[in-house]
Coordinates of C-alpha atoms (C1' of nucleotides) in Angstrom, one line a residue:
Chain A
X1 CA 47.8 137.8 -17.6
X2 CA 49.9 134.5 -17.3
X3 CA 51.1 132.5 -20.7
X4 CA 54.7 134.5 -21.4
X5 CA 55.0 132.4 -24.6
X6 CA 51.8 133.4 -26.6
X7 CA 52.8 135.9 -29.5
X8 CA 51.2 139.0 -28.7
X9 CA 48.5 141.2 -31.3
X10 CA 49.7 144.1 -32.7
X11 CA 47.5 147.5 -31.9
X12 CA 47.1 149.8 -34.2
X13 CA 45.9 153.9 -33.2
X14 CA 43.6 155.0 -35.8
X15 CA 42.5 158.8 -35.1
X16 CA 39.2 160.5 -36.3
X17 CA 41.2 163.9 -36.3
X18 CA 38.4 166.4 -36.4
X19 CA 38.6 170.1 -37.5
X20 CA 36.2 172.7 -37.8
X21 CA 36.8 174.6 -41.1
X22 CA 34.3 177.9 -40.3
X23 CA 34.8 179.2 -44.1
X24 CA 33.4 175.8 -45.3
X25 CA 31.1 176.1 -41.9
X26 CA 31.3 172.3 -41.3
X27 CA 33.4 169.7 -39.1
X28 CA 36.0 168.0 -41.4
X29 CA 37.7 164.3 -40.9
X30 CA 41.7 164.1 -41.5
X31 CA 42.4 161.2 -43.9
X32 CA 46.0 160.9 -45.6
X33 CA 46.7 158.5 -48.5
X34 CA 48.6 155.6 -47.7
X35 CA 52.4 155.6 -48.5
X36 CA 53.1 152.0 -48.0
X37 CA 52.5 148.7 -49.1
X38 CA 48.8 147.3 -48.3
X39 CA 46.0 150.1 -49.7
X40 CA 49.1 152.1 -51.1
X41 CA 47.9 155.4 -52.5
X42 CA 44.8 155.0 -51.1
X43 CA 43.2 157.1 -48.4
X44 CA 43.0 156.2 -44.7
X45 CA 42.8 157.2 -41.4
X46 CA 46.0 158.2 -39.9
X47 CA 47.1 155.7 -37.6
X48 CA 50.3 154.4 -36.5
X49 CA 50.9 150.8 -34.3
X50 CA 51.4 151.2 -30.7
X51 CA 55.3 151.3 -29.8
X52 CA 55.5 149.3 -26.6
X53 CA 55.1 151.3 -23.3
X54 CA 53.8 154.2 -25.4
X55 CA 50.3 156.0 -24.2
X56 CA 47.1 156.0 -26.4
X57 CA 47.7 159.8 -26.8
X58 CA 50.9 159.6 -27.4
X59 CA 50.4 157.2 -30.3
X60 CA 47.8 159.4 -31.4
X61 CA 49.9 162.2 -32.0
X62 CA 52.3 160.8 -33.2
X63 CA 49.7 159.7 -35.9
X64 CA 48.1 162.7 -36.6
X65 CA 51.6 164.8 -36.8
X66 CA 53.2 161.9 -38.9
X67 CA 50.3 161.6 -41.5
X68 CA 48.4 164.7 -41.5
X69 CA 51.7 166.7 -41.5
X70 CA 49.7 168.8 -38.5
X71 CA 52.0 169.9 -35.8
X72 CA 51.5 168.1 -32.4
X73 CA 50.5 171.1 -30.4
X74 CA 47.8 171.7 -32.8
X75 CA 45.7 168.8 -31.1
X76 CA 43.7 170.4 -28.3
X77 CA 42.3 167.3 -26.9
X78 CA 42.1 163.9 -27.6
X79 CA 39.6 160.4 -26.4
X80 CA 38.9 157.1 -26.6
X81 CA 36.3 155.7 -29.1
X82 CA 36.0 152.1 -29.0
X83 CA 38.5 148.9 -30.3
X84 CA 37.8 147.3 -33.3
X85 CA 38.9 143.3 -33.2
X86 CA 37.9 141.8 -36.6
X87 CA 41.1 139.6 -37.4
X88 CA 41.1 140.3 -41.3
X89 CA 41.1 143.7 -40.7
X90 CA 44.2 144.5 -41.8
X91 CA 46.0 142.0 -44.8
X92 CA 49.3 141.9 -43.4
X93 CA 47.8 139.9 -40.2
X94 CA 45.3 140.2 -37.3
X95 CA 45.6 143.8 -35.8
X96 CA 43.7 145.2 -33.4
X97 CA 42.9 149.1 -33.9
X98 CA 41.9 151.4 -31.3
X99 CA 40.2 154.5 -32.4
X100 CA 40.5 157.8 -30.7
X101 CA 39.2 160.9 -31.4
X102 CA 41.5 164.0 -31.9
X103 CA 40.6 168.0 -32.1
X104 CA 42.4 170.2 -34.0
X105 CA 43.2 174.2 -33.8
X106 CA 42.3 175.4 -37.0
X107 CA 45.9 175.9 -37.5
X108 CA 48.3 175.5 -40.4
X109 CA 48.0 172.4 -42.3
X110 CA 51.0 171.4 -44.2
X111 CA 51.4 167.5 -45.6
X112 CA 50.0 165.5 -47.8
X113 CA 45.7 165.8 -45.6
X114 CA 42.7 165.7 -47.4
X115 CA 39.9 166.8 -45.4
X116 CA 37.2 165.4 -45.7
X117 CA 33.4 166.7 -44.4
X118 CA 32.0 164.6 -41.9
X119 CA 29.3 163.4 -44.0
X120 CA 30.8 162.6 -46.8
X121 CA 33.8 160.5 -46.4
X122 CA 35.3 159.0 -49.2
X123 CA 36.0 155.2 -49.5
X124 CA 39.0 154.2 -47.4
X125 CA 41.4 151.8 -46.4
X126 CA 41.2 148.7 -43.8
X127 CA 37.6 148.6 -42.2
X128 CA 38.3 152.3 -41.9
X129 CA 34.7 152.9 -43.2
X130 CA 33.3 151.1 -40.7
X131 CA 35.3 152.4 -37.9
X132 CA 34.1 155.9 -39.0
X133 CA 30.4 154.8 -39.8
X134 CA 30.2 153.2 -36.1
X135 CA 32.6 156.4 -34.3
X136 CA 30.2 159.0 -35.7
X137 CA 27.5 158.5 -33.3
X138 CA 29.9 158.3 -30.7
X139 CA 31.3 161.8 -31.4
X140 CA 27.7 163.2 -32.1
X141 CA 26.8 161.9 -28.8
X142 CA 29.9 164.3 -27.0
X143 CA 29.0 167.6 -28.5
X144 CA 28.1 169.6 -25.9
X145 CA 28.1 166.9 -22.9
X146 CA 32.0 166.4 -23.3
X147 CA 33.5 169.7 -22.3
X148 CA 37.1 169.5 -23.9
X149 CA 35.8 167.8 -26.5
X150 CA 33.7 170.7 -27.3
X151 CA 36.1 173.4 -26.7
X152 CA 38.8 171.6 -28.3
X153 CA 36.5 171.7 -31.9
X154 CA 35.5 175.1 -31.8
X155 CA 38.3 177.0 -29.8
X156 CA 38.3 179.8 -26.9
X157 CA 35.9 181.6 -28.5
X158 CA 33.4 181.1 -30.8
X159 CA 30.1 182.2 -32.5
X160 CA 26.1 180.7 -32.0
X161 CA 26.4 180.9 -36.0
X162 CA 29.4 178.3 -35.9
X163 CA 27.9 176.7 -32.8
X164 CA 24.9 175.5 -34.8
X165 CA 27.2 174.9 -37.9
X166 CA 29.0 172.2 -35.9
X167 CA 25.7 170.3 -34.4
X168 CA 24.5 170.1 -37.7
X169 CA 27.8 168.4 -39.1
X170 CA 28.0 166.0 -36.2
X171 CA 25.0 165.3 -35.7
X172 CA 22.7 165.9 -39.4
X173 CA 20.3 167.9 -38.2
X174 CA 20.5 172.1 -37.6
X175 CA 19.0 172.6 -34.4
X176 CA 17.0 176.5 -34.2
X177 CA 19.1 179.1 -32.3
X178 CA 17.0 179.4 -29.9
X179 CA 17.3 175.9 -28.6
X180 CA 20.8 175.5 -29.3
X181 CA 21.3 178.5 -26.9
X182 CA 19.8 177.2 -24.2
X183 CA 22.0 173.7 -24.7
X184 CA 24.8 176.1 -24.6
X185 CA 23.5 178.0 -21.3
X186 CA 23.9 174.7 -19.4
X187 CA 27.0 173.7 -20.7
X188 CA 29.2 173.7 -17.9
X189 CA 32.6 176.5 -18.0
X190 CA 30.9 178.1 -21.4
X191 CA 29.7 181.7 -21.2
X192 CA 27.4 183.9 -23.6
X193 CA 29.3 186.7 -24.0
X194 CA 27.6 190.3 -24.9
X195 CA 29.5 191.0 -27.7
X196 CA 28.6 190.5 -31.4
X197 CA 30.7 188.8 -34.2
X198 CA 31.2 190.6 -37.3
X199 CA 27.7 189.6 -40.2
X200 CA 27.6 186.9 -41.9
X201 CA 28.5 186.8 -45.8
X202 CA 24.9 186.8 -46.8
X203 CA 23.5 189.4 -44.1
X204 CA 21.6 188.6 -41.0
X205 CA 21.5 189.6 -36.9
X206 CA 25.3 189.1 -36.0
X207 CA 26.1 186.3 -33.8
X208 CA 26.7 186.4 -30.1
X209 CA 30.4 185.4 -29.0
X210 CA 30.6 182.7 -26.5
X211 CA 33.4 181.6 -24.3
X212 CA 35.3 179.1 -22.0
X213 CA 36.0 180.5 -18.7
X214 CA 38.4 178.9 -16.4
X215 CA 41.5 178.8 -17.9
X216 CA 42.6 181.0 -20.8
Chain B
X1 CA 50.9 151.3 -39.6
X2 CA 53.7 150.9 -40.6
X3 CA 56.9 151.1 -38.5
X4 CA 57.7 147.3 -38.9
X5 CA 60.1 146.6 -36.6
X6 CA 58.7 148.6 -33.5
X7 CA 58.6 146.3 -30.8
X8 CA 54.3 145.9 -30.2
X9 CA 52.6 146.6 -26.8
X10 CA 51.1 143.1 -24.6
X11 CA 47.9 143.6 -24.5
X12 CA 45.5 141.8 -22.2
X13 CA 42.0 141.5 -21.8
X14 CA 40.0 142.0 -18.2
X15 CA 37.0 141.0 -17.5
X16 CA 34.0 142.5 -15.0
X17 CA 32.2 139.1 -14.9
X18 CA 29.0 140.4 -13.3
X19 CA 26.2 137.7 -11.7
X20 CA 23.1 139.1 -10.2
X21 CA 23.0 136.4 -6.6
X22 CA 18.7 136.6 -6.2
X23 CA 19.7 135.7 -2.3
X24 CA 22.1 137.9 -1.7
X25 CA 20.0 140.5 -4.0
X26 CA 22.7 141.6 -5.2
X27 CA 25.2 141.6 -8.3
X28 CA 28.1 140.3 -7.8
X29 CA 31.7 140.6 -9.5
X30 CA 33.8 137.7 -10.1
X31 CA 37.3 137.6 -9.0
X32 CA 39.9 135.0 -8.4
X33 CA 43.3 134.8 -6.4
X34 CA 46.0 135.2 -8.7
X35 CA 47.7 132.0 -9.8
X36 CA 51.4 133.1 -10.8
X37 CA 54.0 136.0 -9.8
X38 CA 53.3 139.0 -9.9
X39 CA 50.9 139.5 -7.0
X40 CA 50.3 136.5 -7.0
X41 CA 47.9 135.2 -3.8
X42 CA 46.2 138.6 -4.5
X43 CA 42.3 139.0 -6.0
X44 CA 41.9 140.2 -9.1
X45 CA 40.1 141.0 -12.0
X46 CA 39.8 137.9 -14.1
X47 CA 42.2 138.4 -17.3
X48 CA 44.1 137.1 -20.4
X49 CA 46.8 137.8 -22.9
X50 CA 45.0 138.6 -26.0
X51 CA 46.1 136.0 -28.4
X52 CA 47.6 136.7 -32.0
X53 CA 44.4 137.0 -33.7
X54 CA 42.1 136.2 -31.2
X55 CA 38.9 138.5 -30.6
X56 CA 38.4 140.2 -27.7
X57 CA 35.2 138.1 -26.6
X58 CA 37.0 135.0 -27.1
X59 CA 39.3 136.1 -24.8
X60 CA 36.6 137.2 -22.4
X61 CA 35.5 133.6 -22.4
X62 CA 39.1 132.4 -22.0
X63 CA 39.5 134.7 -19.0
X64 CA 36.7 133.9 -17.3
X65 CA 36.1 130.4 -18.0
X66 CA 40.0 130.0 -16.9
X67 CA 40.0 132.3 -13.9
X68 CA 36.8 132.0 -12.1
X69 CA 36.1 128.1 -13.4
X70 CA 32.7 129.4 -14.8
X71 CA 31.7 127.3 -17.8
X72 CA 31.7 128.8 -20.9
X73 CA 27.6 128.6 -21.9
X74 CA 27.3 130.3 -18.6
X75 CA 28.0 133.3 -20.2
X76 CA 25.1 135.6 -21.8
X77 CA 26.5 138.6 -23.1
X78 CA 29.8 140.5 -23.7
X79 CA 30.9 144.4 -24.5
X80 CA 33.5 146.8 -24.1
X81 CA 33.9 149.3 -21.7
X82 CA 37.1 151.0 -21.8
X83 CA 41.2 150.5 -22.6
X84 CA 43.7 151.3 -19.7
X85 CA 47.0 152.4 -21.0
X86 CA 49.2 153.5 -18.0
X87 CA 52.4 151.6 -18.5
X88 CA 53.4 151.2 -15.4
X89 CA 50.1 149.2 -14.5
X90 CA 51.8 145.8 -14.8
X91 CA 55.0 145.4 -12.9
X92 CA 56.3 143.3 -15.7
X93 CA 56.5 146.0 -18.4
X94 CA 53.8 148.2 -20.3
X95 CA 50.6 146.3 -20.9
X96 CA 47.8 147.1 -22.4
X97 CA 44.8 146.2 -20.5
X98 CA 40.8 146.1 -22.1
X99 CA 38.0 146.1 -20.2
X100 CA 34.8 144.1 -21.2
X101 CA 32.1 143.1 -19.4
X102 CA 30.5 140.0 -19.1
X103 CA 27.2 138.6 -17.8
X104 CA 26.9 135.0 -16.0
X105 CA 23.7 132.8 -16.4
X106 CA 23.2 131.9 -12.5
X107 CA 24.5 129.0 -13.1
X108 CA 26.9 126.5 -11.1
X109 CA 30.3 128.1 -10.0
X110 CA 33.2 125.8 -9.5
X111 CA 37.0 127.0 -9.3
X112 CA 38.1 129.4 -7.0
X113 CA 36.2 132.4 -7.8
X114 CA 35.2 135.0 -5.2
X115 CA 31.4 136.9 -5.6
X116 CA 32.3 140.0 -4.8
X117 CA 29.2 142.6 -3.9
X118 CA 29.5 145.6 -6.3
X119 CA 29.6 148.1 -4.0
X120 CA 32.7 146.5 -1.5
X121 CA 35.2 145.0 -4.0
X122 CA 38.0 144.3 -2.0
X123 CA 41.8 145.8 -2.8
X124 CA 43.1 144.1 -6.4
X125 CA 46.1 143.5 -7.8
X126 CA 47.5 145.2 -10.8
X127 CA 45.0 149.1 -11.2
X128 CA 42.1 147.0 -11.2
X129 CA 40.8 149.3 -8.7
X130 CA 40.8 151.9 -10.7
X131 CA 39.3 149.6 -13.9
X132 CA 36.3 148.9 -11.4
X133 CA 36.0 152.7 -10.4
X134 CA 36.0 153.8 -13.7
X135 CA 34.1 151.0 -15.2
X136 CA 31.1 151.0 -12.7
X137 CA 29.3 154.2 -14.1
X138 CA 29.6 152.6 -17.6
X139 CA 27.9 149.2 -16.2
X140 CA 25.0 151.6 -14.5
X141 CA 24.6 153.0 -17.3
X142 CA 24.2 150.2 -19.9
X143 CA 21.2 148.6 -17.7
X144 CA 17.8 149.3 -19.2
X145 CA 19.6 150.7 -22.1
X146 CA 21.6 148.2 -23.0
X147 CA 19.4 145.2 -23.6
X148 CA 21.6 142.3 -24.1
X149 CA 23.7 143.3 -20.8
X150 CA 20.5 143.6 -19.3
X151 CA 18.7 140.5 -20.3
X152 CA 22.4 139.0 -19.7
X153 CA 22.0 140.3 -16.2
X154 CA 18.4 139.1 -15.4
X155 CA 18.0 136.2 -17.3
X156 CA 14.9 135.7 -19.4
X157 CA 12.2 135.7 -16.9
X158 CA 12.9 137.8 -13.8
X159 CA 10.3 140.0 -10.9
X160 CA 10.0 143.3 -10.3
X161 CA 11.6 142.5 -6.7
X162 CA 15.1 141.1 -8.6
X163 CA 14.8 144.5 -10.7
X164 CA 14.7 146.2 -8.2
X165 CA 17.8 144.9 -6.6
X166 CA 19.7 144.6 -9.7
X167 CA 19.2 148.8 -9.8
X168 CA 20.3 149.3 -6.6
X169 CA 23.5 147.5 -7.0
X170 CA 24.3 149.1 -10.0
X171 CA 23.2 152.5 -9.5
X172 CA 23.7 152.8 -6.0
X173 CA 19.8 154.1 -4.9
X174 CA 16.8 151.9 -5.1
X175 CA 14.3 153.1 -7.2
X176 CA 10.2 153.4 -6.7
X177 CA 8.9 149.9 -7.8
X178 CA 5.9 152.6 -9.7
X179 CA 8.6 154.1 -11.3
X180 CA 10.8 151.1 -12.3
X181 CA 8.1 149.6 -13.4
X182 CA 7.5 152.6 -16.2
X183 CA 11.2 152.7 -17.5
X184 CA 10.9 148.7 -18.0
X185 CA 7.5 149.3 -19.8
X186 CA 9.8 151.3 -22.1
X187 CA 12.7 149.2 -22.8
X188 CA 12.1 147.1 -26.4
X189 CA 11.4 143.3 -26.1
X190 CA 10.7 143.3 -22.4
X191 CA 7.3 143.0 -21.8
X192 CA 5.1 142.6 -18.8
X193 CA 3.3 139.2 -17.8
X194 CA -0.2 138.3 -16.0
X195 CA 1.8 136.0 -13.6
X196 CA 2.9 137.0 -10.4
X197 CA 6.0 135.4 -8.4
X198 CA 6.0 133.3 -5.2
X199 CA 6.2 136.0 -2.3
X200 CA 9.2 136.8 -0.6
X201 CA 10.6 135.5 2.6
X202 CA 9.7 138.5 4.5
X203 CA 6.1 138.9 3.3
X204 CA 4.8 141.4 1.1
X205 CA 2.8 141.8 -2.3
X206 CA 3.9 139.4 -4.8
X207 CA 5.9 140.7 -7.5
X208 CA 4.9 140.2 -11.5
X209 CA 6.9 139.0 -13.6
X210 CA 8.4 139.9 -16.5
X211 CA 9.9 138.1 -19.7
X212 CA 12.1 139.0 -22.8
X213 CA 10.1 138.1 -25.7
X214 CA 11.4 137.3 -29.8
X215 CA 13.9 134.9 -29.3
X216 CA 13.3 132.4 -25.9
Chain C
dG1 C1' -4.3 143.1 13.3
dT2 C1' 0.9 145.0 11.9
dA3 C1' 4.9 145.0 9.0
dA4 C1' 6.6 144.5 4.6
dT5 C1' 6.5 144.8 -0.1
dA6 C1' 4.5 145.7 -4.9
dG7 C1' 1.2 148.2 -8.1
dT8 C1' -1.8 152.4 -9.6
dG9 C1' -2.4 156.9 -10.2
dT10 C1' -0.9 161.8 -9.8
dC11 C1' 1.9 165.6 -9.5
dT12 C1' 6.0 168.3 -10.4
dC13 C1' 10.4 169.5 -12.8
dT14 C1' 13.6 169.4 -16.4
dC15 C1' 14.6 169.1 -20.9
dA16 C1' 14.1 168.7 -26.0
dG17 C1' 11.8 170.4 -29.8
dA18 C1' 8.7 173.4 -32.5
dC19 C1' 7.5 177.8 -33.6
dA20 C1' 5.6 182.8 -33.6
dC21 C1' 7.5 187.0 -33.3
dT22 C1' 11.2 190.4 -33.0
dA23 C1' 16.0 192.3 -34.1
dT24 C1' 19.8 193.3 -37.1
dT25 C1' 22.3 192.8 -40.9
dT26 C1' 23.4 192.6 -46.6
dT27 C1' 21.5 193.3 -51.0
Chain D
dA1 C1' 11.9 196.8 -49.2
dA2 C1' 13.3 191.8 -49.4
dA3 C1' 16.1 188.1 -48.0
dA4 C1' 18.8 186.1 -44.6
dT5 C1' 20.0 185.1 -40.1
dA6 C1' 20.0 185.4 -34.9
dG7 C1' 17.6 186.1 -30.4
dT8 C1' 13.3 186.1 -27.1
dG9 C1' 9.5 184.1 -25.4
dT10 C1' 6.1 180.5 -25.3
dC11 C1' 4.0 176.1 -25.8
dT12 C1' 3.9 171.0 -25.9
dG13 C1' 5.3 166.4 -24.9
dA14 C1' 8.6 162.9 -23.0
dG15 C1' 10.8 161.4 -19.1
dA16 C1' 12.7 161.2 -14.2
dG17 C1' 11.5 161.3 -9.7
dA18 C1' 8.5 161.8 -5.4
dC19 C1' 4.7 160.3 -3.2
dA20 C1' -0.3 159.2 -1.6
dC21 C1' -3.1 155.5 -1.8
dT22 C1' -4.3 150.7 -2.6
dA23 C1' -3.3 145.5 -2.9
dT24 C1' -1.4 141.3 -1.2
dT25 C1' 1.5 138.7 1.3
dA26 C1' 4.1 136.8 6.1
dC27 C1' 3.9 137.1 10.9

DNA sequence: GTAATAGTGTCTCTCAGACACTATTTT
DNA sequence: AAAATAGTGTCTGAGAGACACTATTAC
């Protein structure tokens, strides 16, 4: 808080920008290959450094709109993960890189994105591989206790079919219905709705809708 | 990531430097009159620039060791909590500010350092109310979860009675000794000795002790 | 003895998970 | 009908919390 002359560490925001994909029924990760110099070609997460004043979000954004080519108001929430402080992180020079976790609408993707499924990320850039392996927990640990979190993934509306397609992503296993749906019955603001999606590709019961109240 | 000329955030590093006092039965939270300008006379959080490649814990150390005059063996443990990125936190400019705790070794305190009871921290400089605020639900709920905080906190060989107290100034409400006494049986490498304590000033049942076993 | 504190043993409630059985769809 | 999937109801076991009762100290 004192020592004006020290030379300051540069802070990187690297996003986990998450998107549920309900044709391919599974959470998928944002990664973009590099365009410049150090790792160039190869496939990171999108991250930009922090421009001075500028707000973790705002960073994060500006990441996810810059490298993922997704526009900004296609991130429905965003969070903190945890800072990663290794000093040879990054070969240009000691960089510190906070991670934060983004949602996506599944909206229009244009740019250069790969998605990747959750659990099976490809090799990437930096300590990115690390920063994902020790994120993942985190963001298995939100589903369904972190409300915006939640509704940011799987939007206004959604199906118990998608609802146990995401838990199974996040967090490896598939829970049964019937214990998913009482998770869901305490989840605070979400509401079982009476109606029924459309069947499934390969037949079964149709899923019940459920919903955010509140707003929208 | 790239962006080379964007002008980087200051990013400093502030420390919840957490002693459990067995008189005052209480854990404590180190803070120190600031030294230079800005607020300067007021308490506050004990904190450091992050150096150009410096890691966060070493910072920690720096911070605490420079702030509150505790020496550096007398700290146990270190972790994150959470990064506070409202730029107009530091009257200066934008500034990054990271939280980590850190847990002190009763040990001897020299410099100016105040011990500040959890639960009445008084007014800080800076929004290190609002670190504490937010932080103190993250510190409750690392102990008996979190073993090296906890062990940090208790030191290796510690009663039921200093348990006790450590639970109620972190949580807030004192727990049954019975039922204390359960959740410690469960946390790994703690481990319940034969010996009982001297008894306490006011009388009562001894209390057993316990010890952290594997490494001293 | 009384007050104070800790330890033992129960009891209840909530919650996660497993699973049998039923319901509704595609093929 | 068979396969696939979702929903209802039930059971068990872990864990938190409350509390009666006992144990051991200071006064």
């Amino acid at each position: 808080m004192d020592g004006q002359g020290i030379e300051s560490t540069l802070v990187s925001v690297d996003v986990l920008a998450l998107r549920f994909d309900p044709e391919a029924r599974s959470v998928l990760l944002g990664v973009a290959p590099r365009a410049a110099d150090p790792f160039a070609g190869d496939l990171a997460l999108p991250g930009v450094l922090l421009g001075r004043g500028e707000r973790l979000r705002d960073a994060a954004l500006r990441a996810v709109t810059g490298k993922l080519g997704v526009p900004g108001r296609a991130v429905t929430a965003t969070g903190q993960l945890a800072t990663f402080d290794e000093p040879s992180r990054d070969p240009r020079g000691p960089t510190l890189s906070i991670a934060l976790w983004a949602t996506l609408d599944p909206a229009r993707l244009e740019g250069s994105a790969e998605w990747s499924p959750l659990d099976a990320v490809p090799p990437l850039a930096f300590d990115h591989d690390r920063i994902v392996a020790d994120c993942r927990p985190l963001l298995a640990d939100r589903l369904w206790r972190d409300v915006p979190f939640t509704a940011g993934l799987l939007g206004p509306e959604f199906t118990t079919a998608q609802a146990l397609d995401v838990t199974e992503s996040l967090t490896g296993d598939r829970p049964y219905p019937a214990n998913l749906g009482r998770t869901m019955d305490r989840v605070p603001g979400l509401t079982r709705t009476t109606r029924h999606a459309a069947a499934l590709p390969k037949g079964g019961r149709p899923p019940l809708v459920w919903r955010w109240d509140g707003d929208r």
